[in-house]
XYZ file of C-alpha atoms in Angstrom:
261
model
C 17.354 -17.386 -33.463
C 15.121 -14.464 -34.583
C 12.040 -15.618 -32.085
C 15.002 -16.178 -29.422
C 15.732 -12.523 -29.682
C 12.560 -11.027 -30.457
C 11.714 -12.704 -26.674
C 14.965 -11.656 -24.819
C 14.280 -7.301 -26.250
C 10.673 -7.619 -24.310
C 12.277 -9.533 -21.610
C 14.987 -6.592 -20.965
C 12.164 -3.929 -21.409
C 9.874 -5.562 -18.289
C 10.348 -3.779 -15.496
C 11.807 -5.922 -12.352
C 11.216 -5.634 -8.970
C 13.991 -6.906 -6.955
C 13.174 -8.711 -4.008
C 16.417 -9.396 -2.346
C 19.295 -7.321 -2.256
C 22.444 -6.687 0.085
C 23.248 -2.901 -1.350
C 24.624 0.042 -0.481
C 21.436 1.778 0.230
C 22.439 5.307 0.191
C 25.209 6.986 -2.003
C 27.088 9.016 0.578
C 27.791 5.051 1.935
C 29.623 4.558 -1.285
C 32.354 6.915 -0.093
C 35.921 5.193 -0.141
C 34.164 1.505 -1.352
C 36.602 2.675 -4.736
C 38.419 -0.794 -4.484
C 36.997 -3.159 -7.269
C 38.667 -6.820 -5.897
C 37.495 -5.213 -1.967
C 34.089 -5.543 -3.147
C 34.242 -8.440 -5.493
C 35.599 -10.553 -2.540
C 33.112 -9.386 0.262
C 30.794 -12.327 -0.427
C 29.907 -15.315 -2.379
C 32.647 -15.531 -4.807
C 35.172 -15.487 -1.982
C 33.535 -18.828 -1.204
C 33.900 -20.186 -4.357
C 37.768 -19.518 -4.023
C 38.030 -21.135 -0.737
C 36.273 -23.863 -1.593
C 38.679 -24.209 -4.836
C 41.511 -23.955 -1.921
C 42.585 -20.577 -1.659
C 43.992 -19.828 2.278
C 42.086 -17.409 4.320
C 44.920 -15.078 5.086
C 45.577 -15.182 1.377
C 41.813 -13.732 0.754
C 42.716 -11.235 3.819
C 45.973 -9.755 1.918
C 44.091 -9.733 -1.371
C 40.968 -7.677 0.152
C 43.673 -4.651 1.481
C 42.515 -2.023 -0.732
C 46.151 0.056 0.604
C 47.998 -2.558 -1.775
C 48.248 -2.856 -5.396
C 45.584 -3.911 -7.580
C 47.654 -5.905 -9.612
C 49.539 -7.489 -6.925
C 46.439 -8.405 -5.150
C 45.157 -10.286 -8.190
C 47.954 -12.193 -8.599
C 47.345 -13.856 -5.049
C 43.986 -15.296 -6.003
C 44.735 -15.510 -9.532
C 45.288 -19.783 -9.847
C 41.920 -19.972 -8.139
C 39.757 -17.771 -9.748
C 40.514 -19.690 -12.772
C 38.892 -22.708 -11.439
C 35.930 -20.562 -9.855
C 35.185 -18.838 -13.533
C 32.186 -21.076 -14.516
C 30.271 -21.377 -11.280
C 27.049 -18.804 -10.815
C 29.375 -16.169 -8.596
C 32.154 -16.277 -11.307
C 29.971 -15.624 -14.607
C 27.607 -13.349 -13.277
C 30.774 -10.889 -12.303
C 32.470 -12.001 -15.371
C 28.519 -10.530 -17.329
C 28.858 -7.405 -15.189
C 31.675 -5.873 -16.102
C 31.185 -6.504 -19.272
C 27.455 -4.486 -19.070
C 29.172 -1.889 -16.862
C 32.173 -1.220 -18.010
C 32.652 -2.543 -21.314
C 35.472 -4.817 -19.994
C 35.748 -8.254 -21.453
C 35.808 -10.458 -18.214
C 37.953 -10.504 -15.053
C 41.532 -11.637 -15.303
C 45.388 -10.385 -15.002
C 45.439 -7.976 -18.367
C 41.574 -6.780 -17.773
C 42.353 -6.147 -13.626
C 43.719 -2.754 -13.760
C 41.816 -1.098 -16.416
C 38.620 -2.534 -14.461
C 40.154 -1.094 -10.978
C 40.253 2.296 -12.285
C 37.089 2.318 -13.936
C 35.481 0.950 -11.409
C 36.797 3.964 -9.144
C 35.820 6.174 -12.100
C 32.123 4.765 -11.533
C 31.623 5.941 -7.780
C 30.027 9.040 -7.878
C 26.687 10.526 -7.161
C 24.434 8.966 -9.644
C 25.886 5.430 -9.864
C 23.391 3.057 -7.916
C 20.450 4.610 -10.510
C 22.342 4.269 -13.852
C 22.907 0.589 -12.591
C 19.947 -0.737 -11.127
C 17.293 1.955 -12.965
C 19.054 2.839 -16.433
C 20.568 -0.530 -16.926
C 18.881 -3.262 -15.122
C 15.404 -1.662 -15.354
C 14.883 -2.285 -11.523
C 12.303 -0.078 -10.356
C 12.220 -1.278 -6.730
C 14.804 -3.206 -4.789
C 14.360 -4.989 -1.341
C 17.187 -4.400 0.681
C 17.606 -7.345 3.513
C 19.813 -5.346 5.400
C 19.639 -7.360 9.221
C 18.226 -4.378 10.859
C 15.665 -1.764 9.635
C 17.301 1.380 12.115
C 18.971 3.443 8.727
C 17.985 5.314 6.101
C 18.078 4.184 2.743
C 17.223 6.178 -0.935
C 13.360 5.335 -1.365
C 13.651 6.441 -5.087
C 15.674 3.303 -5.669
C 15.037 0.983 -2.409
C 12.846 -0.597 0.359
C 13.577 -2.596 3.478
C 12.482 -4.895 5.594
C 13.436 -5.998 9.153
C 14.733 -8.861 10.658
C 12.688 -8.974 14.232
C 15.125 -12.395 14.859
C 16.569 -11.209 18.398
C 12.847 -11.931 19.753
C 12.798 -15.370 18.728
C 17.021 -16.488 18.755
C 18.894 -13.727 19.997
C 21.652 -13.263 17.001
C 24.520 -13.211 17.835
C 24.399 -15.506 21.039
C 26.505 -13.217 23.050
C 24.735 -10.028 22.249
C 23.592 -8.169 25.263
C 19.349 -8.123 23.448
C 17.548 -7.289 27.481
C 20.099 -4.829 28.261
C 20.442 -2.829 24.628
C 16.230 -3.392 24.370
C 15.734 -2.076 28.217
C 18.390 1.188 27.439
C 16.696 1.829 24.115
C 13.257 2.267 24.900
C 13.621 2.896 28.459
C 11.631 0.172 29.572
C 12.389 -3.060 31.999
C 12.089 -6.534 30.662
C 10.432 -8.768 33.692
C 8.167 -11.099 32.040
C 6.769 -12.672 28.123
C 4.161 -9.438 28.294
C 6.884 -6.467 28.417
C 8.821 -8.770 25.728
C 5.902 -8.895 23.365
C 5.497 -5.293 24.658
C 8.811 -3.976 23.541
C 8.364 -6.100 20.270
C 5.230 -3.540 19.527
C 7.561 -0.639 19.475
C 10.407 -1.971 17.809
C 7.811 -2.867 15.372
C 5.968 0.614 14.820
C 9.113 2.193 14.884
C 10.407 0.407 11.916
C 6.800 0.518 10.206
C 6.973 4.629 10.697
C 10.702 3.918 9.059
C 9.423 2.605 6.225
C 9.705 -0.812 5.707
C 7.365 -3.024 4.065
C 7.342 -6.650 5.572
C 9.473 -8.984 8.137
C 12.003 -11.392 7.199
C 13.000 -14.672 9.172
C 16.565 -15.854 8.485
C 15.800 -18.432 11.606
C 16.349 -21.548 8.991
C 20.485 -20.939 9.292
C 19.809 -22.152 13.364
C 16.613 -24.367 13.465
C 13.853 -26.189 11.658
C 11.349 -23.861 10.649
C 8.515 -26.545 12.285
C 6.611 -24.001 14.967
C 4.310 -25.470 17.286
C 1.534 -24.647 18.937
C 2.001 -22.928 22.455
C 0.326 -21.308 24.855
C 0.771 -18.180 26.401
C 0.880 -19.482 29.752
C 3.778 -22.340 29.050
C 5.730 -19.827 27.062
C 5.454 -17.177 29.710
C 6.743 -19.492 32.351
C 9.920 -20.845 30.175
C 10.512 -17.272 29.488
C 10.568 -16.303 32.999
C 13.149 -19.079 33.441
C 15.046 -17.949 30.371
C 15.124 -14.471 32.856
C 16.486 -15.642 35.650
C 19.234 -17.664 34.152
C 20.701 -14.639 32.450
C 20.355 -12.889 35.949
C 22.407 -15.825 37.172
C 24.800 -15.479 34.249
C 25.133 -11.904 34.740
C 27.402 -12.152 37.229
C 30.322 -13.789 35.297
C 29.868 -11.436 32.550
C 27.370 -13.456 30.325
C 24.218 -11.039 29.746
C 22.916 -13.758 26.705
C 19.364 -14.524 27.090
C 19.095 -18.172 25.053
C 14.893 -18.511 24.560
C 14.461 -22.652 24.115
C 12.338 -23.802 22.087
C 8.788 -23.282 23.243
C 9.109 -19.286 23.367
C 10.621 -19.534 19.952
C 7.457 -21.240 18.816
């Protein structure tokens, strides 16, 4: 036992960077996100729950940060219980506990952690957490686009340059939002790959430090070889049936395969 806890004290001294994160990025964003079980059911363990078979609408009611706390809780309540040992579960469970000195997540612990959780957002908060406690130097925020500012004392960022390979989401408007934004017109593979470039420096001057691809979640990941040529002319096609579609309202441009690659 003495060896085991001789290794975790130098473990919690070595300084982490963190290479994926979700965050708030800036403090002044952490203005009116005061509402502990709003945040704790954004993501993840609101999956958990629905998978142990809480409704939808039920998660909808319990996220209204205008009700009470209490009340709230008591809606998800029977499933949490069943939700406590997965990964999602413990690790809030171990947070609050580091944070705010409250022993786990359940109906007597709810409202003391609800206040003190609102107690908590202030000016200072993300660095006592991530710095102070967690001994983060450097978090990687994945944040789907790299067009914000962010606090480079505790974060980086990197971009997402999807919408040139699989326009996300398929109804987005990418030609027309692209063509407005940097005043350009989109008419062939060369003024895509064009546009690309600036996008690209832009977000470099912005301050991020690498590209993410989140394409896995719609295809394999297997890119072949193409040539410019045979992409150009498939892209040229991918044009003119969003010219087509443009006149019932569809302004989608869906790249197949080949200009993906």
């Amino acid at each position: 036992m003495r060896v085991y806890e001789e290794i975790l004290d130098y473990i919690r001294q070595i300084p982490v960077i963190d290479t994926h994160e979700h965050l708030v990025h800036a403090e002044d964003l952490l203005e009116g996100r005061d509402d502990v079980l709003q945040e704790f059911l954004l993501h993840y363990m609101s999956s958990d729950l629905i998978s142990a078979g809480l409704k939808a609408e039920t998660l909808e009611t319990a996220r209204d940060k205008k009700r009470d706390i209490l009340g709230c809780w008591e809606l998800i309540e029977p499933h949490w219980e069943f939700c406590g040992h997965t990964g999602y579960g413990r690790v809030l469970d171990d947070s609050v506990r580091a944070i705010y000195w409250i022993d786990g997540i359940r109906g007597s612990t709810i409202e003391e952690l609800g206040e003190k959780f609102r107690e908590a957002n202030k000016p200072g908060h993300l660095k006592e957490i991530l710095k102070d406690l967690c001994n983060i130097e450097l978090a990687i925020i994945d944040p789907w686009t790299g067009r914000f500012k962010c606090d480079r004392s505790l974060f980086r960022r990197v971009w997402r340059p999807q919408n040139y390979i699989m326009p996300m989401p398929p109804e987005f408007d990418i030609v027309g939002w692209l063509e407005e934004t940097y005043a350009v017109k989109i008419r062939s593979l060369s003024d895509w790959l064009e546009v690309f470039e600036r996008e690209l420096d832009e977000n470099l001057a912005n301050g991020i430090i690498g590209l993410k691809s989140v394409i896995a979640y719609q295809r394999p990941i297997r890119f072949e070889e193409v040539s410019f040529k045979d992409a150009a002319i498939v892209f040229q096609k991918a044009l003119k049936d969003r010219t087509e579609k443009c006149e019932y309202g569809d302004k989608s441009l869906v790249l197949p395969k080949v200009v993906q690659d």
